[in-house]
Amino acid sequence: YTQTRFYTNAFIISDDKLLLGFKKRGFGANLYNGFGGKVEPGETPAQAAARELKEESGIDAPLEHAGVLIFLTEGTEWAFHIDVFSARSYTGEPTETDEMRPGWFSLSENSINGNDDRLGVSSSPGLPSIPYSKMWADDIYWLPHLVEGKKFMGRADFAKEGDKFIMRKFWFGAV
Ligand code: 6U4
Ligand code: NA
Ligand code: NA
């Protein structure tokens, strides 16, 4: 990998709810994700994270660094370095944009694994469970740590099959 591209991803937690955005277009379209994008020249990752959160969801939040993820894709000459941020409060109202449709998902008290939509259970009646089946395949491994406030780093290796990304390997550790 001759080059690294820097991105951000921000997750907002409010009480026992997690805010995700359904990406309507571009890379990762039709998947739920945090809010984020490219770090522009002259920006720190933290500045980029705040700007992208505002652009894509309409809210501001006291973001804190939560982890680092490296994504490698077969046939792609660069590595993606994602600084992941989280916040436990926010101001403004989550608002749909051209890129993202925000929505709240339920977090259980002790573990969000019990909230996996693939198990068909939700701890918070009325709110959907975490839509892991419609998220990037690595998210189920590190998102519980983010929710628990534990810092992490990880690397996911993807293969591209047609227009689909298949996760081949995932390595993850607490930091
Ligand atoms: P902007 O600057 O908003 O146009 P955008 O293309 O929307 O950038 P983003 O953050 O959706 O960027 O995707 C950046 C890169 O990181 C892509 O390769 C997809 C990948 N990616 C983003 N979030 C991911 C996640 N939660 N899990 C994962 N890959 C993710 O495995
Ligand atoms: Na963006
Ligand atoms: Na984006």
PDB file of C-alpha atoms and ligand atoms in Angstrom:
ATOM      1  CA  TYR A   1       0.000   0.000   0.000  1.00  0.00           C
ATOM      2  CA  THR A   2       1.727   3.068  -1.269  1.00  0.00           C
ATOM      3  CA  GLN A   3      -0.796   5.564   0.036  1.00  0.00           C
ATOM      4  CA  THR A   4      -3.161   6.076   2.938  1.00  0.00           C
ATOM      5  CA  ARG A   5      -6.426   7.994   2.738  1.00  0.00           C
ATOM      6  CA  PHE A   6      -7.794   9.514   5.919  1.00  0.00           C
ATOM      7  CA  TYR A   7     -11.498   9.421   6.787  1.00  0.00           C
ATOM      8  CA  THR A   8     -13.685   9.936   9.848  1.00  0.00           C
ATOM      9  CA  ASN A   9     -16.760   8.192  11.206  1.00  0.00           C
ATOM     10  CA  ALA A  10     -18.864   9.531  14.100  1.00  0.00           C
ATOM     11  CA  PHE A  11     -21.416   7.717  16.270  1.00  0.00           C
ATOM     12  CA  ILE A  12     -23.850   9.523  18.571  1.00  0.00           C
ATOM     13  CA  ILE A  13     -25.249   7.794  21.649  1.00  0.00           C
ATOM     14  CA  SER A  14     -28.153   9.286  23.571  1.00  0.00           C
ATOM     15  CA  ASP A  15     -29.446   7.392  26.617  1.00  0.00           C
ATOM     16  CA  ASP A  16     -29.928   3.850  25.285  1.00  0.00           C
ATOM     17  CA  LYS A  17     -30.149   4.887  21.663  1.00  0.00           C
ATOM     18  CA  LEU A  18     -27.605   4.932  18.837  1.00  0.00           C
ATOM     19  CA  LEU A  19     -27.892   7.314  15.894  1.00  0.00           C
ATOM     20  CA  LEU A  20     -27.024   5.841  12.498  1.00  0.00           C
ATOM     21  CA  GLY A  21     -27.429   7.164   8.995  1.00  0.00           C
ATOM     22  CA  PHE A  22     -28.744   5.203   6.044  1.00  0.00           C
ATOM     23  CA  LYS A  23     -26.407   6.124   3.201  1.00  0.00           C
ATOM     24  CA  LYS A  24     -28.462   7.002   0.150  1.00  0.00           C
ATOM     25  CA  ARG A  25     -25.729   7.310  -2.451  1.00  0.00           C
ATOM     26  CA  GLY A  26     -22.032   6.910  -3.189  1.00  0.00           C
ATOM     27  CA  PHE A  27     -19.680   4.470  -1.572  1.00  0.00           C
ATOM     28  CA  GLY A  28     -21.419   2.184   0.925  1.00  0.00           C
ATOM     29  CA  ALA A  29     -24.871   3.164  -0.377  1.00  0.00           C
ATOM     30  CA  ASN A  30     -27.798   1.268   1.211  1.00  0.00           C
ATOM     31  CA  LEU A  31     -25.775   0.571   4.360  1.00  0.00           C
ATOM     32  CA  TYR A  32     -26.224   2.084   7.800  1.00  0.00           C
ATOM     33  CA  ASN A  33     -23.154   3.810   9.174  1.00  0.00           C
ATOM     34  CA  GLY A  34     -21.919   6.607  11.360  1.00  0.00           C
ATOM     35  CA  PHE A  35     -21.496  10.057   9.807  1.00  0.00           C
ATOM     36  CA  GLY A  36     -18.177  10.910   8.233  1.00  0.00           C
ATOM     37  CA  GLY A  37     -16.009  11.344   5.206  1.00  0.00           C
ATOM     38  CA  LYS A  38     -12.668  12.480   3.924  1.00  0.00           C
ATOM     39  CA  VAL A  39     -10.275  14.549   5.996  1.00  0.00           C
ATOM     40  CA  GLU A  40      -9.583  17.583   3.803  1.00  0.00           C
ATOM     41  CA  PRO A  41      -6.112  19.149   3.451  1.00  0.00           C
ATOM     42  CA  GLY A  42      -5.353  21.419   6.425  1.00  0.00           C
ATOM     43  CA  GLU A  43      -7.942  19.756   8.679  1.00  0.00           C
ATOM     44  CA  THR A  44      -7.291  17.585  11.686  1.00  0.00           C
ATOM     45  CA  PRO A  45      -9.325  14.375  11.840  1.00  0.00           C
ATOM     46  CA  ALA A  46     -11.300  15.869  14.757  1.00  0.00           C
ATOM     47  CA  GLN A  47     -12.167  18.963  12.699  1.00  0.00           C
ATOM     48  CA  ALA A  48     -13.168  16.806   9.746  1.00  0.00           C
ATOM     49  CA  ALA A  49     -15.317  14.603  11.987  1.00  0.00           C
ATOM     50  CA  ALA A  50     -17.231  17.623  13.348  1.00  0.00           C
ATOM     51  CA  ARG A  51     -17.687  19.107   9.869  1.00  0.00           C
ATOM     52  CA  GLU A  52     -18.865  15.821   8.327  1.00  0.00           C
ATOM     53  CA  LEU A  53     -21.245  15.146  11.229  1.00  0.00           C
ATOM     54  CA  LYS A  54     -22.840  18.561  10.695  1.00  0.00           C
ATOM     55  CA  GLU A  55     -22.976  18.232   6.885  1.00  0.00           C
ATOM     56  CA  GLU A  56     -24.469  14.748   6.902  1.00  0.00           C
ATOM     57  CA  SER A  57     -26.820  14.856   9.927  1.00  0.00           C
ATOM     58  CA  GLY A  58     -27.321  18.523  10.807  1.00  0.00           C
ATOM     59  CA  ILE A  59     -26.160  18.151  14.417  1.00  0.00           C
ATOM     60  CA  ASP A  60     -23.180  19.196  16.530  1.00  0.00           C
ATOM     61  CA  ALA A  61     -21.661  16.985  19.225  1.00  0.00           C
ATOM     62  CA  PRO A  62     -18.693  16.922  21.631  1.00  0.00           C
ATOM     63  CA  LEU A  63     -16.886  14.189  19.710  1.00  0.00           C
ATOM     64  CA  GLU A  64     -14.189  12.147  21.391  1.00  0.00           C
ATOM     65  CA  HIS A  65     -11.722   9.865  19.669  1.00  0.00           C
ATOM     66  CA  ALA A  66     -12.888   6.253  20.056  1.00  0.00           C
ATOM     67  CA  GLY A  67     -10.701   4.160  17.786  1.00  0.00           C
ATOM     68  CA  VAL A  68      -8.833   3.644  14.554  1.00  0.00           C
ATOM     69  CA  LEU A  69      -9.772   1.299  11.732  1.00  0.00           C
ATOM     70  CA  ILE A  70      -7.715   0.358   8.702  1.00  0.00           C
ATOM     71  CA  PHE A  71      -9.520  -0.983   5.650  1.00  0.00           C
ATOM     72  CA  LEU A  72      -7.670  -2.722   2.862  1.00  0.00           C
ATOM     73  CA  THR A  73      -9.372  -3.812  -0.326  1.00  0.00           C
ATOM     74  CA  GLU A  74      -7.944  -6.207  -2.884  1.00  0.00           C
ATOM     75  CA  GLY A  75      -7.052  -4.310  -6.021  1.00  0.00           C
ATOM     76  CA  THR A  76      -7.058  -0.896  -4.302  1.00  0.00           C
ATOM     77  CA  GLU A  77      -3.691   0.823  -4.171  1.00  0.00           C
ATOM     78  CA  TRP A  78      -4.351   2.698  -0.953  1.00  0.00           C
ATOM     79  CA  ALA A  79      -5.322   1.917   2.603  1.00  0.00           C
ATOM     80  CA  PHE A  80      -8.245   3.668   4.283  1.00  0.00           C
ATOM     81  CA  HIS A  81      -7.440   4.998   7.754  1.00  0.00           C
ATOM     82  CA  ILE A  82     -10.615   5.848   9.646  1.00  0.00           C
ATOM     83  CA  ASP A  83     -10.567   7.811  12.877  1.00  0.00           C
ATOM     84  CA  VAL A  84     -13.731   6.813  14.712  1.00  0.00           C
ATOM     85  CA  PHE A  85     -15.369   9.265  17.116  1.00  0.00           C
ATOM     86  CA  SER A  86     -18.255   9.068  19.548  1.00  0.00           C
ATOM     87  CA  ALA A  87     -20.326  11.468  21.628  1.00  0.00           C
ATOM     88  CA  ARG A  88     -22.885  10.991  24.432  1.00  0.00           C
ATOM     89  CA  SER A  89     -24.766  14.191  23.750  1.00  0.00           C
ATOM     90  CA  TYR A  90     -25.558  16.444  20.813  1.00  0.00           C
ATOM     91  CA  THR A  91     -27.266  19.680  19.862  1.00  0.00           C
ATOM     92  CA  GLY A  92     -29.655  20.268  16.998  1.00  0.00           C
ATOM     93  CA  GLU A  93     -32.076  17.862  15.369  1.00  0.00           C
ATOM     94  CA  PRO A  94     -30.895  14.959  13.203  1.00  0.00           C
ATOM     95  CA  THR A  95     -32.040  15.899   9.714  1.00  0.00           C
ATOM     96  CA  GLU A  96     -32.126  13.964   6.463  1.00  0.00           C
ATOM     97  CA  THR A  97     -29.624  15.153   3.856  1.00  0.00           C
ATOM     98  CA  ASP A  98     -28.939  14.235   0.231  1.00  0.00           C
ATOM     99  CA  GLU A  99     -26.444  11.660   1.488  1.00  0.00           C
ATOM    100  CA  MET A 100     -27.850  10.253   4.729  1.00  0.00           C
ATOM    101  CA  ARG A 101     -31.183   9.481   6.401  1.00  0.00           C
ATOM    102  CA  PRO A 102     -30.649   9.503  10.193  1.00  0.00           C
ATOM    103  CA  GLY A 103     -32.448   7.097  12.500  1.00  0.00           C
ATOM    104  CA  TRP A 104     -32.270   5.886  16.103  1.00  0.00           C
ATOM    105  CA  PHE A 105     -31.584   2.269  17.114  1.00  0.00           C
ATOM    106  CA  SER A 106     -31.908   0.658  20.500  1.00  0.00           C
ATOM    107  CA  LEU A 107     -28.957  -0.256  22.733  1.00  0.00           C
ATOM    108  CA  SER A 108     -29.478  -2.754  25.541  1.00  0.00           C
ATOM    109  CA  GLU A 109     -28.081  -1.963  28.974  1.00  0.00           C
ATOM    110  CA  ASN A 110     -25.238  -4.456  29.154  1.00  0.00           C
ATOM    111  CA  SER A 111     -24.447  -5.674  25.707  1.00  0.00           C
ATOM    112  CA  ILE A 112     -25.583  -4.642  22.290  1.00  0.00           C
ATOM    113  CA  ASN A 113     -24.950  -8.140  20.984  1.00  0.00           C
ATOM    114  CA  GLY A 114     -28.352  -9.072  22.328  1.00  0.00           C
ATOM    115  CA  ASN A 115     -29.664  -6.410  20.000  1.00  0.00           C
ATOM    116  CA  ASP A 116     -28.336  -7.965  16.831  1.00  0.00           C
ATOM    117  CA  ASP A 117     -31.120  -7.688  14.245  1.00  0.00           C
ATOM    118  CA  ARG A 118     -30.043 -11.072  12.905  1.00  0.00           C
ATOM    119  CA  LEU A 119     -31.352 -12.586  16.172  1.00  0.00           C
ATOM    120  CA  GLY A 120     -34.644 -10.794  15.764  1.00  0.00           C
ATOM    121  CA  VAL A 121     -34.569  -9.183  19.211  1.00  0.00           C
ATOM    122  CA  SER A 122     -34.673  -5.588  20.341  1.00  0.00           C
ATOM    123  CA  SER A 123     -34.267  -4.446  23.932  1.00  0.00           C
ATOM    124  CA  SER A 124     -36.166  -1.202  23.403  1.00  0.00           C
ATOM    125  CA  PRO A 125     -39.677  -1.802  22.159  1.00  0.00           C
ATOM    126  CA  GLY A 126     -40.573   0.727  19.521  1.00  0.00           C
ATOM    127  CA  LEU A 127     -37.042   1.216  18.271  1.00  0.00           C
ATOM    128  CA  PRO A 128     -35.355  -1.101  15.787  1.00  0.00           C
ATOM    129  CA  SER A 129     -32.312  -3.096  16.870  1.00  0.00           C
ATOM    130  CA  ILE A 130     -28.837  -2.373  15.471  1.00  0.00           C
ATOM    131  CA  PRO A 131     -29.081  -3.210  11.728  1.00  0.00           C
ATOM    132  CA  TYR A 132     -25.833  -5.182  11.551  1.00  0.00           C
ATOM    133  CA  SER A 133     -27.038  -7.119   8.521  1.00  0.00           C
ATOM    134  CA  LYS A 134     -27.147  -3.784   6.669  1.00  0.00           C
ATOM    135  CA  MET A 135     -23.812  -2.464   7.922  1.00  0.00           C
ATOM    136  CA  TRP A 136     -20.187  -3.078   6.964  1.00  0.00           C
ATOM    137  CA  ALA A 137     -19.276  -6.603   8.121  1.00  0.00           C
ATOM    138  CA  ASP A 138     -16.630  -5.484  10.634  1.00  0.00           C
ATOM    139  CA  ASP A 139     -18.895  -3.116  12.553  1.00  0.00           C
ATOM    140  CA  ILE A 140     -20.425  -5.832  14.754  1.00  0.00           C
ATOM    141  CA  TYR A 141     -16.982  -6.513  16.253  1.00  0.00           C
ATOM    142  CA  TRP A 142     -15.982  -3.016  17.293  1.00  0.00           C
ATOM    143  CA  LEU A 143     -19.241  -1.116  17.730  1.00  0.00           C
ATOM    144  CA  PRO A 144     -19.977  -2.807  21.120  1.00  0.00           C
ATOM    145  CA  HIS A 145     -16.603  -1.524  22.365  1.00  0.00           C
ATOM    146  CA  LEU A 146     -17.382   1.994  21.215  1.00  0.00           C
ATOM    147  CA  VAL A 147     -20.728   1.812  23.022  1.00  0.00           C
ATOM    148  CA  GLU A 148     -18.953   0.673  26.197  1.00  0.00           C
ATOM    149  CA  GLY A 149     -16.472   3.546  25.905  1.00  0.00           C
ATOM    150  CA  LYS A 150     -13.472   1.274  25.279  1.00  0.00           C
ATOM    151  CA  LYS A 151     -10.875   2.423  22.764  1.00  0.00           C
ATOM    152  CA  PHE A 152      -9.985   0.051  19.976  1.00  0.00           C
ATOM    153  CA  MET A 153      -8.063  -0.443  16.798  1.00  0.00           C
ATOM    154  CA  GLY A 154      -8.748  -2.837  14.000  1.00  0.00           C
ATOM    155  CA  ARG A 155      -7.995  -3.852  10.473  1.00  0.00           C
ATOM    156  CA  ALA A 156     -10.416  -5.343   7.976  1.00  0.00           C
ATOM    157  CA  ASP A 157      -9.408  -6.874   4.653  1.00  0.00           C
ATOM    158  CA  PHE A 158     -12.023  -6.941   1.930  1.00  0.00           C
ATOM    159  CA  ALA A 159     -12.211  -8.673  -1.412  1.00  0.00           C
ATOM    160  CA  LYS A 160     -14.278  -7.174  -4.187  1.00  0.00           C
ATOM    161  CA  GLU A 161     -16.651  -9.556  -5.951  1.00  0.00           C
ATOM    162  CA  GLY A 162     -18.586  -7.742  -8.621  1.00  0.00           C
ATOM    163  CA  ASP A 163     -19.994  -4.705  -6.851  1.00  0.00           C
ATOM    164  CA  LYS A 164     -19.903  -6.409  -3.433  1.00  0.00           C
ATOM    165  CA  PHE A 165     -17.258  -6.180  -0.734  1.00  0.00           C
ATOM    166  CA  ILE A 166     -16.674  -9.450   1.110  1.00  0.00           C
ATOM    167  CA  MET A 167     -14.755  -9.296   4.391  1.00  0.00           C
ATOM    168  CA  ARG A 168     -11.948 -11.869   4.317  1.00  0.00           C
ATOM    169  CA  LYS A 169     -10.126 -11.092   7.563  1.00  0.00           C
ATOM    170  CA  PHE A 170     -10.654  -8.924  10.581  1.00  0.00           C
ATOM    171  CA  TRP A 171      -8.180  -8.189  13.339  1.00  0.00           C
ATOM    172  CA  PHE A 172      -9.175  -6.133  16.324  1.00  0.00           C
ATOM    173  CA  GLY A 173      -7.696  -5.116  19.661  1.00  0.00           C
ATOM    174  CA  ALA A 174      -8.360  -2.884  22.633  1.00  0.00           C
ATOM    175  CA  VAL A 175      -5.909  -0.005  23.082  1.00  0.00           C
TER     176      VAL A 175
HETATM  177  P1  6U4 B   1     -17.142  11.979   1.719  1.00  0.00           P
HETATM  178  O1  6U4 B   1     -15.949  12.785   2.105  1.00  0.00           O
HETATM  179  O2  6U4 B   1     -18.281  12.147   2.674  1.00  0.00           O
HETATM  180  O3  6U4 B   1     -17.545  12.096   0.284  1.00  0.00           O
HETATM  181  P2  6U4 B   1     -17.453   9.141   1.698  1.00  0.00           P
HETATM  182  O4  6U4 B   1     -17.136   8.484   0.407  1.00  0.00           O
HETATM  183  O5  6U4 B   1     -18.886   9.391   2.022  1.00  0.00           O
HETATM  184  O6  6U4 B   1     -16.636  10.468   1.847  1.00  0.00           O
HETATM  185  P3  6U4 B   1     -17.245   7.163   3.795  1.00  0.00           P
HETATM  186  O7  6U4 B   1     -16.887   7.622   5.155  1.00  0.00           O
HETATM  187  O8  6U4 B   1     -18.643   6.730   3.523  1.00  0.00           O
HETATM  188  O9  6U4 B   1     -16.746   8.295   2.827  1.00  0.00           O
HETATM  189  O10 6U4 B   1     -16.325   5.934   3.379  1.00  0.00           O
HETATM  190  C1  6U4 B   1     -14.921   6.010   3.430  1.00  0.00           C
HETATM  191  C2  6U4 B   1     -14.296   4.654   3.261  1.00  0.00           C
HETATM  192  O11 6U4 B   1     -14.366   3.883   4.451  1.00  0.00           O
HETATM  193  C3  6U4 B   1     -14.894   3.782   2.245  1.00  0.00           C
HETATM  194  O12 6U4 B   1     -13.868   2.945   1.747  1.00  0.00           O
HETATM  195  C4  6U4 B   1     -15.893   2.942   3.022  1.00  0.00           C
HETATM  196  C5  6U4 B   1     -15.175   2.746   4.289  1.00  0.00           C
HETATM  197  N1  6U4 B   1     -16.008   2.692   5.469  1.00  0.00           N
HETATM  198  C6  6U4 B   1     -16.664   3.750   6.034  1.00  0.00           C
HETATM  199  N2  6U4 B   1     -17.294   3.374   7.163  1.00  0.00           N
HETATM  200  C7  6U4 B   1     -17.025   2.036   7.301  1.00  0.00           C
HETATM  201  C8  6U4 B   1     -17.382   1.072   8.265  1.00  0.00           C
HETATM  202  N3  6U4 B   1     -18.165   1.386   9.320  1.00  0.00           N
HETATM  203  N4  6U4 B   1     -16.928  -0.182   8.098  1.00  0.00           N
HETATM  204  C9  6U4 B   1     -16.158  -0.512   7.032  1.00  0.00           C
HETATM  205  N5  6U4 B   1     -15.785   0.392   6.086  1.00  0.00           N
HETATM  206  C10 6U4 B   1     -16.213   1.619   6.227  1.00  0.00           C
HETATM  207  O13 6U4 B   1     -15.765  -1.672   6.925  1.00  0.00           O
HETATM  208 NA    NA B   2     -19.224  13.819   3.396  1.00  0.00          NA
HETATM  209 NA    NA B   3     -19.546  10.550   3.862  1.00  0.00          NA
END
